[in-house]
Amino acid sequence: MHIFMQKLISPNAPGSGQLLALILSRQATTRPDIERVSGLSRATVAHRLDELLEIGLIDETAARQPSGGRPARILKLNESFAVTLAADIGESVTRVAVTDLGPRILAEQTVAIDVGSGPLPILGEIARCGRALLKRVGRKPSQVFGVGLSLPAPVDHEGGRVVGPSVMRQWDNFDIRGWLEKSLGIDALIDNDVNLMALSEHRRFYPNADHFFFVKAGTGIGSGIVTRGQVYRGGRGASGDIGHIQFDAPKAPLCRCGKLGCVEARAAGWAIARDLRTLGFEGQTARDVMALLDRGTPECIRRIREAGRVLGEVLADVVSILNPTTIVIGGTLSQAGEHLIAGTREMIYQRCLPLAIEGLAIHTARSDDRAGILGAAQLVIDAKLQPSAIGATVARVVG
Ligand SMILES: [Zn+2]
């Protein structure tokens, strides 16, 4: 084993892996800051950083003079150290991409395939495209951290499988992770699309928000929780399923899950489209609803504002329980902007205690439709660069 690897995985804390964690989380990105936060001497910090610099895992910029301060060199991850393979399975298309460690997309391919085709045809396409894309960017399998997969279904993250009722019935309990690892010869991680959108939106735009809550309001409704930079999944990966919380409402509408009065049945894209059809408009999905909104249809505006208040009802409970500092609403319906979130804000401010809403920020999402695939890449990057894994990761890439 290379001398650096031995030190990287040395149990004497804080080692190079811990210093890397400080740099990645941006808690400390200069030598003086690392000395201060880690409590290590200048010589020890220099020695450990040299290890990371020599293997090419981090870069140090030329000294710059911050206004009024001493010149500082900034330490950051070398984003071209390795790559990830990422895939995002949607209901009718699957995207596959190779990313650097930014993550930024280096090459990508979109395949039109229905999620109802089942696991083998779709995973087969992902493996085939993945190999072709890695060839295109000229990376060897040893330089690939792993494959991350985003799925539009409840996912048992630990077990690497889809569980329970979803649009992916044939996938129930199929060993997705095992299949990908065997086929591609690299580690695989899977999660549901909302958790990964939450992770990507947080890391790119709100890295300092310690208690972050993301809502996907599209044809369906779901949410993801990122606390202190990590996705909070709960006991089995089912946390954040706000779409099927039920409220007693007069004439509670039937949900597609079979229960009455779910948040989805009152505020999701499919439910708004259902109500608009009774008024003579056409449409089935959140996209159809947005098309009506773009034409300035008053009935559509009114129905979206109502949906915003329903979201606000459930988010008021979320705020009372979790006390997030930032709530971001994404998904297709969030393109309605203030039409949607004005009502959401109103309900949260009306129902929550002053301390819970002090400093609470509520925004619409800034990510585009690549949030799922970038989140899948981030999942792999985080797993491979954590202090307990970094020794094995470097040994594999550097050899
Ligand atoms: Zn439901």
mmCIF file of C-alpha atoms and ligand atoms in Angstrom:
data_model
loop_
_atom_site.group_PDB
_atom_site.id
_atom_site.type_symbol
_atom_site.label_atom_id
_atom_site.label_comp_id
_atom_site.label_asym_id
_atom_site.label_seq_id
_atom_site.Cartn_x
_atom_site.Cartn_y
_atom_site.Cartn_z
ATOM 1 C CA MET A 1 0.000 0.000 0.000
ATOM 2 C CA HIS A 2 1.227 3.472 -0.882
ATOM 3 C CA ILE A 3 2.505 5.477 2.091
ATOM 4 C CA PHE A 4 -0.171 8.171 1.521
ATOM 5 C CA MET A 5 -2.986 5.645 1.677
ATOM 6 C CA GLN A 6 -1.743 4.414 5.041
ATOM 7 C CA LYS A 7 -1.851 7.946 6.403
ATOM 8 C CA LEU A 8 -5.224 8.722 4.845
ATOM 9 C CA ILE A 9 -6.827 5.830 6.640
ATOM 10 C CA SER A 10 -4.813 6.295 9.808
ATOM 11 C CA PRO A 11 -7.042 6.136 12.910
ATOM 12 C CA ASN A 12 -5.167 9.109 14.431
ATOM 13 C CA ALA A 13 -7.742 11.873 14.106
ATOM 14 C CA PRO A 14 -7.933 14.310 12.505
ATOM 15 C CA GLY A 15 -6.159 12.803 9.495
ATOM 16 C CA SER A 16 -6.077 13.934 5.881
ATOM 17 C CA GLY A 17 -9.614 12.643 5.379
ATOM 18 C CA GLN A 18 -10.926 14.955 8.106
ATOM 19 C CA LEU A 19 -9.037 17.911 6.634
ATOM 20 C CA LEU A 20 -10.566 17.084 3.254
ATOM 21 C CA ALA A 21 -14.019 17.105 4.895
ATOM 22 C CA LEU A 22 -13.353 20.626 6.231
ATOM 23 C CA ILE A 23 -12.397 21.792 2.733
ATOM 24 C CA LEU A 24 -15.385 20.112 1.040
ATOM 25 C CA SER A 25 -17.896 21.519 3.521
ATOM 26 C CA ARG A 26 -16.197 24.939 3.152
ATOM 27 C CA GLN A 27 -15.854 25.105 6.924
ATOM 28 C CA ALA A 28 -12.166 25.878 6.343
ATOM 29 C CA THR A 29 -10.552 26.497 2.960
ATOM 30 C CA THR A 30 -7.244 28.191 3.850
ATOM 31 C CA ARG A 31 -4.282 26.835 5.824
ATOM 32 C CA PRO A 32 -4.779 29.236 8.770
ATOM 33 C CA ASP A 33 -8.498 28.359 8.940
ATOM 34 C CA ILE A 34 -7.746 24.629 8.884
ATOM 35 C CA GLU A 35 -5.195 25.059 11.711
ATOM 36 C CA ARG A 36 -7.776 26.979 13.733
ATOM 37 C CA VAL A 37 -10.715 24.604 13.153
ATOM 38 C CA SER A 38 -8.751 21.326 13.455
ATOM 39 C CA GLY A 39 -6.565 22.423 16.355
ATOM 40 C CA LEU A 40 -3.534 20.918 14.579
ATOM 41 C CA SER A 41 -0.134 22.607 14.365
ATOM 42 C CA ARG A 42 0.958 24.446 11.247
ATOM 43 C CA ALA A 43 3.522 21.731 10.447
ATOM 44 C CA THR A 44 1.007 18.894 10.825
ATOM 45 C CA VAL A 45 -1.559 20.664 8.649
ATOM 46 C CA ALA A 46 1.117 21.329 6.006
ATOM 47 C CA HIS A 47 2.153 17.670 6.074
ATOM 48 C CA ARG A 48 -1.394 16.332 5.723
ATOM 49 C CA LEU A 49 -2.316 18.818 3.000
ATOM 50 C CA ASP A 50 0.835 17.825 1.095
ATOM 51 C CA GLU A 51 -0.504 14.276 1.014
ATOM 52 C CA LEU A 52 -3.772 15.441 -0.525
ATOM 53 C CA LEU A 53 -2.013 17.797 -2.960
ATOM 54 C CA GLU A 54 0.487 15.172 -4.068
ATOM 55 C CA ILE A 55 -2.153 12.606 -4.998
ATOM 56 C CA GLY A 56 -4.030 15.340 -6.861
ATOM 57 C CA LEU A 57 -7.211 15.232 -4.784
ATOM 58 C CA ILE A 58 -7.097 18.951 -3.954
ATOM 59 C CA ASP A 59 -5.748 22.114 -5.612
ATOM 60 C CA GLU A 60 -4.413 25.262 -4.012
ATOM 61 C CA THR A 61 -4.955 28.555 -5.830
ATOM 62 C CA ALA A 62 -2.305 31.260 -6.125
ATOM 63 C CA ALA A 63 -2.248 33.674 -3.179
ATOM 64 C CA ARG A 64 -4.823 36.424 -3.430
ATOM 65 C CA GLN A 65 -5.114 39.555 -1.388
ATOM 66 C CA PRO A 66 -8.590 39.682 0.121
ATOM 67 C CA SER A 67 -9.643 43.293 0.737
ATOM 68 C CA GLY A 68 -7.803 44.498 3.796
ATOM 69 C CA GLY A 69 -6.496 41.049 4.814
ATOM 70 C CA ARG A 70 -3.378 38.931 4.431
ATOM 71 C CA PRO A 71 -2.827 37.058 1.157
ATOM 72 C CA ALA A 72 -4.659 33.715 1.257
ATOM 73 C CA ARG A 73 -4.411 30.603 -0.879
ATOM 74 C CA ILE A 74 -7.701 28.779 -1.273
ATOM 75 C CA LEU A 75 -7.824 24.981 -1.052
ATOM 76 C CA LYS A 76 -10.474 23.164 -3.048
ATOM 77 C CA LEU A 77 -11.356 19.776 -4.451
ATOM 78 C CA ASN A 78 -9.722 18.937 -7.786
ATOM 79 C CA GLU A 79 -12.942 18.303 -9.670
ATOM 80 C CA SER A 80 -11.238 16.318 -12.435
ATOM 81 C CA PHE A 81 -9.647 13.832 -10.007
ATOM 82 C CA ALA A 82 -12.275 11.242 -10.983
ATOM 83 C CA VAL A 83 -15.744 11.028 -12.519
ATOM 84 C CA THR A 84 -19.138 9.591 -11.630
ATOM 85 C CA LEU A 85 -21.784 7.902 -13.694
ATOM 86 C CA ALA A 86 -25.293 9.163 -12.930
ATOM 87 C CA ALA A 87 -28.729 8.231 -14.197
ATOM 88 C CA ASP A 88 -32.182 9.691 -13.677
ATOM 89 C CA ILE A 89 -35.156 7.480 -14.499
ATOM 90 C CA GLY A 90 -38.225 9.542 -15.353
ATOM 91 C CA GLU A 91 -41.684 8.264 -16.239
ATOM 92 C CA SER A 92 -41.016 8.404 -20.006
ATOM 93 C CA VAL A 93 -37.306 9.223 -20.427
ATOM 94 C CA THR A 94 -34.093 8.121 -18.743
ATOM 95 C CA ARG A 95 -31.050 10.394 -18.667
ATOM 96 C CA VAL A 96 -27.525 9.043 -18.279
ATOM 97 C CA ALA A 97 -24.484 11.253 -17.709
ATOM 98 C CA VAL A 98 -20.832 11.255 -16.782
ATOM 99 C CA THR A 99 -19.967 14.057 -14.368
ATOM 100 C CA ASP A 100 -16.810 15.424 -12.815
ATOM 101 C CA LEU A 101 -16.660 15.897 -9.040
ATOM 102 C CA GLY A 102 -18.257 19.400 -9.238
ATOM 103 C CA PRO A 103 -20.499 17.761 -10.202
ATOM 104 C CA ARG A 104 -20.733 19.110 -13.738
ATOM 105 C CA ILE A 105 -22.031 17.090 -16.679
ATOM 106 C CA LEU A 106 -19.204 16.084 -19.060
ATOM 107 C CA ALA A 107 -21.282 13.949 -21.425
ATOM 108 C CA GLU A 108 -24.901 12.859 -21.412
ATOM 109 C CA GLN A 109 -27.490 10.884 -23.288
ATOM 110 C CA THR A 110 -31.276 10.774 -23.030
ATOM 111 C CA VAL A 111 -33.167 7.586 -23.893
ATOM 112 C CA ALA A 112 -36.928 7.553 -24.516
ATOM 113 C CA ILE A 113 -38.101 4.555 -22.493
ATOM 114 C CA ASP A 114 -41.221 4.103 -20.386
ATOM 115 C CA VAL A 115 -40.621 3.361 -16.719
ATOM 116 C CA GLY A 116 -43.283 0.657 -17.063
ATOM 117 C CA SER A 117 -40.873 -1.307 -19.318
ATOM 118 C CA GLY A 118 -39.472 -2.822 -16.125
ATOM 119 C CA PRO A 119 -35.998 -3.008 -14.598
ATOM 120 C CA LEU A 120 -34.028 -5.125 -17.056
ATOM 121 C CA PRO A 121 -34.585 -3.070 -20.262
ATOM 122 C CA ILE A 122 -33.997 0.250 -18.439
ATOM 123 C CA LEU A 123 -30.989 -0.810 -16.366
ATOM 124 C CA GLY A 124 -29.569 -2.450 -19.501
ATOM 125 C CA GLU A 125 -29.842 0.886 -21.342
ATOM 126 C CA ILE A 126 -28.204 2.715 -18.422
ATOM 127 C CA ALA A 127 -25.274 0.269 -18.423
ATOM 128 C CA ARG A 128 -24.888 0.460 -22.211
ATOM 129 C CA CYS A 129 -25.045 4.286 -22.339
ATOM 130 C CA GLY A 130 -22.809 4.541 -19.270
ATOM 131 C CA ARG A 131 -20.042 2.492 -20.883
ATOM 132 C CA ALA A 132 -20.286 4.500 -24.126
ATOM 133 C CA LEU A 133 -20.181 7.848 -22.291
ATOM 134 C CA LEU A 134 -17.158 6.806 -20.197
ATOM 135 C CA LYS A 135 -15.397 5.833 -23.403
ATOM 136 C CA ARG A 136 -16.303 9.205 -24.921
ATOM 137 C CA VAL A 137 -14.721 11.146 -22.027
ATOM 138 C CA GLY A 138 -11.710 8.793 -21.974
ATOM 139 C CA ARG A 139 -11.980 7.566 -18.371
ATOM 140 C CA LYS A 140 -10.983 4.092 -17.146
ATOM 141 C CA PRO A 141 -13.297 2.126 -14.811
ATOM 142 C CA SER A 142 -10.843 2.708 -11.923
ATOM 143 C CA GLN A 143 -11.374 6.466 -12.321
ATOM 144 C CA VAL A 144 -15.127 6.169 -11.830
ATOM 145 C CA PHE A 145 -16.254 6.698 -8.225
ATOM 146 C CA GLY A 146 -19.465 4.767 -8.845
ATOM 147 C CA VAL A 147 -22.928 5.003 -10.341
ATOM 148 C CA GLY A 148 -25.754 6.999 -8.734
ATOM 149 C CA LEU A 149 -29.366 6.390 -9.718
ATOM 150 C CA SER A 150 -32.452 8.562 -9.211
ATOM 151 C CA LEU A 151 -35.840 6.812 -9.266
ATOM 152 C CA PRO A 152 -39.387 8.241 -9.236
ATOM 153 C CA ALA A 153 -40.500 5.887 -6.450
ATOM 154 C CA PRO A 154 -40.090 5.124 -2.733
ATOM 155 C CA VAL A 155 -36.573 3.728 -2.361
ATOM 156 C CA ASP A 156 -34.988 1.614 0.357
ATOM 157 C CA HIS A 157 -31.630 3.405 0.105
ATOM 158 C CA GLU A 158 -29.720 0.875 2.233
ATOM 159 C CA GLY A 159 -31.158 -2.143 0.442
ATOM 160 C CA GLY A 160 -30.850 -0.557 -3.020
ATOM 161 C CA ARG A 161 -34.409 -1.440 -4.021
ATOM 162 C CA VAL A 162 -37.758 0.155 -4.825
ATOM 163 C CA VAL A 163 -40.414 -0.692 -2.237
ATOM 164 C CA GLY A 164 -44.157 -0.347 -2.284
ATOM 165 C CA PRO A 165 -46.857 1.233 -4.373
ATOM 166 C CA SER A 166 -45.570 3.382 -7.190
ATOM 167 C CA VAL A 167 -45.521 3.860 -10.933
ATOM 168 C CA MET A 168 -42.785 1.187 -10.893
ATOM 169 C CA ARG A 169 -44.691 -1.935 -9.884
ATOM 170 C CA GLN A 170 -42.450 -4.412 -11.732
ATOM 171 C CA TRP A 171 -39.459 -2.970 -9.899
ATOM 172 C CA ASP A 172 -40.745 -3.884 -6.450
ATOM 173 C CA ASN A 173 -37.886 -5.561 -4.543
ATOM 174 C CA PHE A 174 -35.707 -6.017 -7.670
ATOM 175 C CA ASP A 175 -32.044 -5.824 -6.557
ATOM 176 C CA ILE A 176 -31.219 -2.653 -8.546
ATOM 177 C CA ARG A 177 -27.960 -1.931 -6.765
ATOM 178 C CA GLY A 178 -26.714 -5.502 -7.075
ATOM 179 C CA TRP A 179 -27.585 -5.618 -10.788
ATOM 180 C CA LEU A 180 -25.765 -2.352 -11.589
ATOM 181 C CA GLU A 181 -22.695 -3.285 -9.542
ATOM 182 C CA LYS A 182 -22.426 -6.638 -11.283
ATOM 183 C CA SER A 183 -22.979 -5.208 -14.744
ATOM 184 C CA LEU A 184 -20.712 -2.148 -14.492
ATOM 185 C CA GLY A 185 -18.132 -3.381 -11.971
ATOM 186 C CA ILE A 186 -18.436 -0.213 -9.854
ATOM 187 C CA ASP A 187 -20.295 0.674 -6.646
ATOM 188 C CA ALA A 188 -23.917 1.753 -7.062
ATOM 189 C CA LEU A 189 -26.109 3.978 -4.881
ATOM 190 C CA ILE A 190 -29.790 4.671 -5.412
ATOM 191 C CA ASP A 191 -32.327 7.090 -3.976
ATOM 192 C CA ASN A 192 -35.671 8.620 -4.849
ATOM 193 C CA ASP A 193 -35.772 11.640 -7.140
ATOM 194 C CA VAL A 194 -37.024 14.103 -4.511
ATOM 195 C CA ASN A 195 -34.198 13.367 -2.044
ATOM 196 C CA LEU A 196 -31.667 13.810 -4.841
ATOM 197 C CA MET A 197 -33.251 17.029 -6.128
ATOM 198 C CA ALA A 198 -33.139 18.303 -2.536
ATOM 199 C CA LEU A 199 -29.466 17.339 -2.200
ATOM 200 C CA SER A 200 -28.494 19.025 -5.472
ATOM 201 C CA GLU A 201 -30.486 22.221 -4.854
ATOM 202 C CA HIS A 202 -29.014 22.461 -1.350
ATOM 203 C CA ARG A 203 -25.401 21.898 -2.376
ATOM 204 C CA ARG A 204 -25.514 24.238 -5.364
ATOM 205 C CA PHE A 205 -27.549 27.135 -4.032
ATOM 206 C CA TYR A 206 -27.973 26.853 -0.232
ATOM 207 C CA PRO A 207 -24.814 25.122 1.048
ATOM 208 C CA ASN A 208 -24.973 27.043 4.336
ATOM 209 C CA ALA A 209 -28.619 26.203 5.104
ATOM 210 C CA ASP A 210 -28.278 23.662 7.938
ATOM 211 C CA HIS A 211 -31.983 22.772 8.060
ATOM 212 C CA PHE A 212 -33.252 22.613 4.510
ATOM 213 C CA PHE A 213 -36.638 21.376 3.306
ATOM 214 C CA PHE A 214 -37.361 20.799 -0.391
ATOM 215 C CA VAL A 215 -40.809 20.199 -1.882
ATOM 216 C CA LYS A 216 -41.343 18.751 -5.337
ATOM 217 C CA ALA A 217 -44.737 19.963 -6.513
ATOM 218 C CA GLY A 218 -45.312 18.424 -9.908
ATOM 219 C CA THR A 219 -47.807 15.914 -11.198
ATOM 220 C CA GLY A 220 -47.285 14.335 -7.734
ATOM 221 C CA ILE A 221 -46.037 15.864 -4.468
ATOM 222 C CA GLY A 222 -43.097 14.784 -2.307
ATOM 223 C CA SER A 223 -40.377 16.309 -0.184
ATOM 224 C CA GLY A 224 -36.749 15.865 0.847
ATOM 225 C CA ILE A 225 -34.981 16.919 4.035
ATOM 226 C CA VAL A 226 -31.296 17.945 4.113
ATOM 227 C CA THR A 227 -29.974 18.506 7.594
ATOM 228 C CA ARG A 228 -26.357 19.605 8.199
ATOM 229 C CA GLY A 229 -25.539 18.749 4.579
ATOM 230 C CA GLN A 230 -26.913 15.171 4.708
ATOM 231 C CA VAL A 231 -30.176 13.785 3.355
ATOM 232 C CA TYR A 232 -32.384 12.726 6.258
ATOM 233 C CA ARG A 233 -34.118 9.490 5.227
ATOM 234 C CA GLY A 234 -35.710 8.253 8.438
ATOM 235 C CA GLY A 235 -35.781 4.580 9.448
ATOM 236 C CA ARG A 236 -36.386 2.977 6.042
ATOM 237 C CA GLY A 237 -36.058 5.819 3.547
ATOM 238 C CA ALA A 238 -39.728 6.814 3.596
ATOM 239 C CA SER A 239 -39.335 10.242 5.243
ATOM 240 C CA GLY A 240 -40.739 13.299 3.502
ATOM 241 C CA ASP A 241 -43.785 11.629 1.966
ATOM 242 C CA ILE A 242 -45.996 14.694 2.497
ATOM 243 C CA GLY A 243 -48.117 14.004 -0.595
ATOM 244 C CA HIS A 244 -50.182 11.345 1.146
ATOM 245 C CA ILE A 245 -50.802 13.087 4.455
ATOM 246 C CA GLN A 246 -54.570 13.356 4.786
ATOM 247 C CA PHE A 247 -56.659 16.255 5.957
ATOM 248 C CA ASP A 248 -60.339 16.111 6.775
ATOM 249 C CA ALA A 249 -61.994 18.258 4.191
ATOM 250 C CA PRO A 250 -65.587 18.519 3.087
ATOM 251 C CA LYS A 251 -66.029 16.227 0.095
ATOM 252 C CA ALA A 252 -62.452 14.903 0.549
ATOM 253 C CA PRO A 253 -61.327 13.871 -2.943
ATOM 254 C CA LEU A 254 -60.076 10.358 -3.731
ATOM 255 C CA CYS A 255 -56.286 10.076 -4.081
ATOM 256 C CA ARG A 256 -54.503 7.842 -6.579
ATOM 257 C CA CYS A 257 -53.156 5.915 -3.544
ATOM 258 C CA GLY A 258 -56.736 4.900 -2.673
ATOM 259 C CA LYS A 259 -57.152 7.108 0.418
ATOM 260 C CA LEU A 260 -59.372 10.165 0.818
ATOM 261 C CA GLY A 261 -58.246 13.779 1.212
ATOM 262 C CA CYS A 262 -54.471 13.391 0.644
ATOM 263 C CA VAL A 263 -52.459 16.559 -0.030
ATOM 264 C CA GLU A 264 -51.831 15.208 -3.547
ATOM 265 C CA ALA A 265 -55.541 14.786 -4.223
ATOM 266 C CA ARG A 266 -56.024 18.482 -3.378
ATOM 267 C CA ALA A 267 -52.871 20.184 -4.663
ATOM 268 C CA ALA A 268 -50.862 18.017 -7.103
ATOM 269 C CA GLY A 269 -50.732 18.722 -10.825
ATOM 270 C CA TRP A 270 -52.992 15.738 -11.581
ATOM 271 C CA ALA A 271 -55.622 16.977 -9.089
ATOM 272 C CA ILE A 272 -55.603 20.536 -10.476
ATOM 273 C CA ALA A 273 -55.937 19.095 -14.000
ATOM 274 C CA ARG A 274 -58.848 16.894 -12.774
ATOM 275 C CA ASP A 275 -60.689 19.951 -11.408
ATOM 276 C CA LEU A 276 -60.008 21.997 -14.538
ATOM 277 C CA ARG A 277 -61.434 19.199 -16.707
ATOM 278 C CA THR A 278 -64.753 19.547 -14.869
ATOM 279 C CA LEU A 279 -64.737 23.177 -16.060
ATOM 280 C CA GLY A 280 -64.208 22.095 -19.654
ATOM 281 C CA PHE A 281 -60.413 22.443 -19.977
ATOM 282 C CA GLU A 282 -58.189 19.625 -21.202
ATOM 283 C CA GLY A 283 -55.140 18.215 -19.445
ATOM 284 C CA GLN A 284 -53.745 15.462 -17.218
ATOM 285 C CA THR A 285 -50.376 16.589 -15.893
ATOM 286 C CA ALA A 286 -48.611 19.471 -14.156
ATOM 287 C CA ARG A 287 -47.209 20.504 -17.551
ATOM 288 C CA ASP A 288 -50.741 20.761 -18.981
ATOM 289 C CA VAL A 289 -51.702 22.945 -16.005
ATOM 290 C CA MET A 290 -48.686 25.226 -16.628
ATOM 291 C CA ALA A 291 -49.698 25.555 -20.288
ATOM 292 C CA LEU A 292 -53.127 26.836 -19.176
ATOM 293 C CA LEU A 293 -51.486 29.220 -16.703
ATOM 294 C CA ASP A 294 -49.194 30.570 -19.440
ATOM 295 C CA ARG A 295 -52.326 31.510 -21.389
ATOM 296 C CA GLY A 296 -53.541 33.472 -18.347
ATOM 297 C CA THR A 297 -56.586 31.240 -17.756
ATOM 298 C CA PRO A 298 -58.305 32.771 -14.665
ATOM 299 C CA GLU A 299 -59.785 29.437 -13.483
ATOM 300 C CA CYS A 300 -56.289 27.929 -13.583
ATOM 301 C CA ILE A 301 -54.749 30.825 -11.622
ATOM 302 C CA ARG A 302 -57.447 30.499 -8.958
ATOM 303 C CA ARG A 303 -56.942 26.725 -8.667
ATOM 304 C CA ILE A 304 -53.135 27.076 -8.388
ATOM 305 C CA ARG A 305 -53.508 29.680 -5.630
ATOM 306 C CA GLU A 306 -55.761 27.240 -3.773
ATOM 307 C CA ALA A 307 -53.148 24.490 -4.222
ATOM 308 C CA GLY A 308 -50.550 26.864 -2.746
ATOM 309 C CA ARG A 309 -52.670 27.204 0.403
ATOM 310 C CA VAL A 310 -53.066 23.406 0.686
ATOM 311 C CA LEU A 311 -49.274 23.070 0.440
ATOM 312 C CA GLY A 312 -49.042 25.767 3.121
ATOM 313 C CA GLU A 313 -51.322 23.711 5.421
ATOM 314 C CA VAL A 314 -49.018 20.708 5.343
ATOM 315 C CA LEU A 315 -45.848 22.838 5.385
ATOM 316 C CA ALA A 316 -47.077 24.643 8.505
ATOM 317 C CA ASP A 317 -47.043 21.241 10.233
ATOM 318 C CA VAL A 318 -43.591 20.525 8.793
ATOM 319 C CA VAL A 319 -42.305 23.870 10.127
ATOM 320 C CA SER A 320 -43.756 23.138 13.561
ATOM 321 C CA ILE A 321 -42.079 19.715 13.705
ATOM 322 C CA LEU A 322 -38.754 20.274 11.935
ATOM 323 C CA ASN A 323 -38.170 24.048 12.194
ATOM 324 C CA PRO A 324 -36.354 24.320 8.830
ATOM 325 C CA THR A 325 -34.473 27.550 8.088
ATOM 326 C CA THR A 326 -35.054 27.317 4.326
ATOM 327 C CA ILE A 327 -37.965 25.879 2.367
ATOM 328 C CA VAL A 328 -37.572 25.547 -1.389
ATOM 329 C CA ILE A 329 -40.471 24.594 -3.648
ATOM 330 C CA GLY A 330 -39.483 22.939 -6.912
ATOM 331 C CA GLY A 331 -41.147 20.720 -9.500
ATOM 332 C CA THR A 332 -43.209 21.822 -12.498
ATOM 333 C CA LEU A 333 -45.884 23.673 -10.460
ATOM 334 C CA SER A 334 -43.208 25.920 -8.909
ATOM 335 C CA GLN A 335 -42.952 27.632 -12.316
ATOM 336 C CA ALA A 336 -46.208 29.326 -11.278
ATOM 337 C CA GLY A 337 -44.034 31.389 -8.879
ATOM 338 C CA GLU A 338 -45.992 33.758 -6.628
ATOM 339 C CA HIS A 339 -49.357 32.359 -7.836
ATOM 340 C CA LEU A 340 -48.392 29.178 -5.963
ATOM 341 C CA ILE A 341 -46.206 30.282 -3.060
ATOM 342 C CA ALA A 342 -48.131 33.378 -1.948
ATOM 343 C CA GLY A 343 -50.779 31.078 -0.446
ATOM 344 C CA THR A 344 -48.126 28.738 0.952
ATOM 345 C CA ARG A 345 -46.421 31.599 2.799
ATOM 346 C CA GLU A 346 -49.744 32.945 4.041
ATOM 347 C CA MET A 347 -50.711 29.603 5.658
ATOM 348 C CA ILE A 348 -47.273 29.043 7.218
ATOM 349 C CA TYR A 349 -47.138 32.539 8.737
ATOM 350 C CA GLN A 350 -50.708 32.242 9.966
ATOM 351 C CA ARG A 351 -50.303 28.874 11.668
ATOM 352 C CA CYS A 352 -46.755 28.696 13.066
ATOM 353 C CA LEU A 353 -45.269 30.090 16.251
ATOM 354 C CA PRO A 354 -43.100 33.225 15.901
ATOM 355 C CA LEU A 355 -39.866 31.424 16.844
ATOM 356 C CA ALA A 356 -40.366 28.780 14.121
ATOM 357 C CA ILE A 357 -40.817 31.375 11.355
ATOM 358 C CA GLU A 358 -38.133 33.777 12.565
ATOM 359 C CA GLY A 359 -35.676 34.041 9.686
ATOM 360 C CA LEU A 360 -37.491 31.324 7.673
ATOM 361 C CA ALA A 361 -36.837 31.733 3.944
ATOM 362 C CA ILE A 362 -39.333 30.352 1.400
ATOM 363 C CA HIS A 363 -38.217 30.286 -2.244
ATOM 364 C CA THR A 364 -38.963 28.613 -5.551
ATOM 365 C CA ALA A 365 -36.229 26.241 -6.800
ATOM 366 C CA ARG A 366 -33.338 27.476 -8.920
ATOM 367 C CA SER A 367 -32.294 24.060 -10.342
ATOM 368 C CA ASP A 368 -33.355 23.044 -13.833
ATOM 369 C CA ASP A 369 -34.436 19.541 -14.883
ATOM 370 C CA ARG A 370 -30.921 18.218 -14.269
ATOM 371 C CA ALA A 371 -31.336 18.419 -10.470
ATOM 372 C CA GLY A 372 -32.092 14.677 -10.230
ATOM 373 C CA ILE A 373 -29.050 13.552 -12.185
ATOM 374 C CA LEU A 374 -26.722 16.026 -10.446
ATOM 375 C CA GLY A 375 -28.103 14.864 -7.092
ATOM 376 C CA ALA A 376 -27.375 11.241 -8.060
ATOM 377 C CA ALA A 377 -23.775 12.215 -8.866
ATOM 378 C CA GLN A 378 -23.482 14.144 -5.594
ATOM 379 C CA LEU A 379 -24.700 11.103 -3.637
ATOM 380 C CA VAL A 380 -21.799 9.052 -5.026
ATOM 381 C CA ILE A 381 -19.238 11.853 -4.543
ATOM 382 C CA ASP A 382 -20.263 12.377 -0.894
ATOM 383 C CA ALA A 383 -20.091 8.642 -0.187
ATOM 384 C CA LYS A 384 -16.641 8.229 -1.732
ATOM 385 C CA LEU A 385 -15.045 11.325 -0.172
ATOM 386 C CA GLN A 386 -16.253 10.850 3.400
ATOM 387 C CA PRO A 387 -13.378 10.335 5.866
ATOM 388 C CA SER A 388 -14.151 6.638 6.447
ATOM 389 C CA ALA A 389 -14.092 5.877 2.683
ATOM 390 C CA ILE A 390 -11.373 8.184 1.383
ATOM 391 C CA GLY A 391 -8.486 5.720 1.870
ATOM 392 C CA ALA A 392 -10.135 3.046 -0.272
ATOM 393 C CA THR A 393 -11.282 5.645 -2.830
ATOM 394 C CA VAL A 394 -7.786 7.029 -3.371
ATOM 395 C CA ALA A 395 -6.241 3.549 -3.450
ATOM 396 C CA ARG A 396 -8.629 2.634 -6.281
ATOM 397 C CA VAL A 397 -8.147 5.804 -8.368
ATOM 398 C CA VAL A 398 -4.397 6.341 -7.881
ATOM 399 C CA GLY A 399 -3.563 2.640 -7.737
HETATM 400 ZN ZN ZN B 1 -52.722 9.614 -1.371
#
